[in-house]
Amino acid sequence: MPLKMDGLNLDAVYENFVRQLAEDALQSGEAEESLQEAFSEVSSGRS
């Protein structure tokens, strides 16, 4: 699976890798939503 390396710092690159690997599971309506917030929604069943 090819991953796109995108981000201004290593934290952003890592977060983008996680989002790419998780694909639709962490998709949110808000572009500014943090990875932690997106994961919390998925794990609590709100997504």
Protein backbone atom coordinates (compact mmCIF):
# COMPACT_ATOMS: atom_id res chain seq x y z
CA MET A 1 0.00 0.00 0.00
CA PRO A 2 1.62 3.27 -1.04
CA LEU A 3 1.45 6.09 1.51
CA LYS A 4 1.72 9.78 0.74
CA MET A 5 4.21 11.62 2.96
CA ASP A 6 2.45 14.91 3.66
CA GLY A 7 2.93 17.43 6.48
CA LEU A 8 5.03 20.32 7.69
CA ASN A 9 6.55 18.42 10.63
CA LEU A 10 6.95 14.81 11.76
CA ASP A 11 3.81 14.93 13.91
CA ALA A 12 1.70 15.95 10.89
CA VAL A 13 3.34 13.30 8.68
CA TYR A 14 2.65 10.60 11.29
CA GLU A 15 -0.96 11.76 11.69
CA ASN A 16 -1.45 11.63 7.92
CA PHE A 17 0.01 8.11 7.79
CA VAL A 18 -2.46 6.96 10.45
CA ARG A 19 -5.37 8.60 8.61
CA GLN A 20 -4.33 6.98 5.33
CA LEU A 21 -4.03 3.55 6.94
CA ALA A 22 -7.35 3.89 8.76
CA GLU A 23 -9.03 5.23 5.59
CA ASP A 24 -12.76 5.74 6.14
CA ALA A 25 -12.80 4.85 9.83
CA LEU A 26 -11.34 8.23 10.84
CA GLN A 27 -12.98 10.39 8.18
CA SER A 28 -14.63 13.41 9.72
CA GLY A 29 -16.68 16.35 8.53
CA GLU A 30 -14.21 18.81 10.02
CA ALA A 31 -10.86 19.20 8.28
CA GLU A 32 -9.37 20.73 11.43
CA GLU A 33 -10.37 17.83 13.70
CA SER A 34 -7.36 16.31 15.45
CA LEU A 35 -6.48 12.66 15.13
CA GLN A 36 -7.20 12.19 18.85
CA GLU A 37 -10.71 13.67 18.44
CA ALA A 38 -11.42 11.53 15.36
CA PHE A 39 -10.24 8.38 17.14
CA SER A 40 -12.33 9.22 20.21
CA GLU A 41 -15.45 9.51 18.05
CA VAL A 42 -14.77 6.21 16.32
CA SER A 43 -14.05 4.37 19.56
CA SER A 44 -17.19 5.73 21.20
CA GLY A 45 -19.34 4.84 18.18
CA ARG A 46 -20.33 8.38 17.15
CA SER A 47 -18.87 8.26 13.65
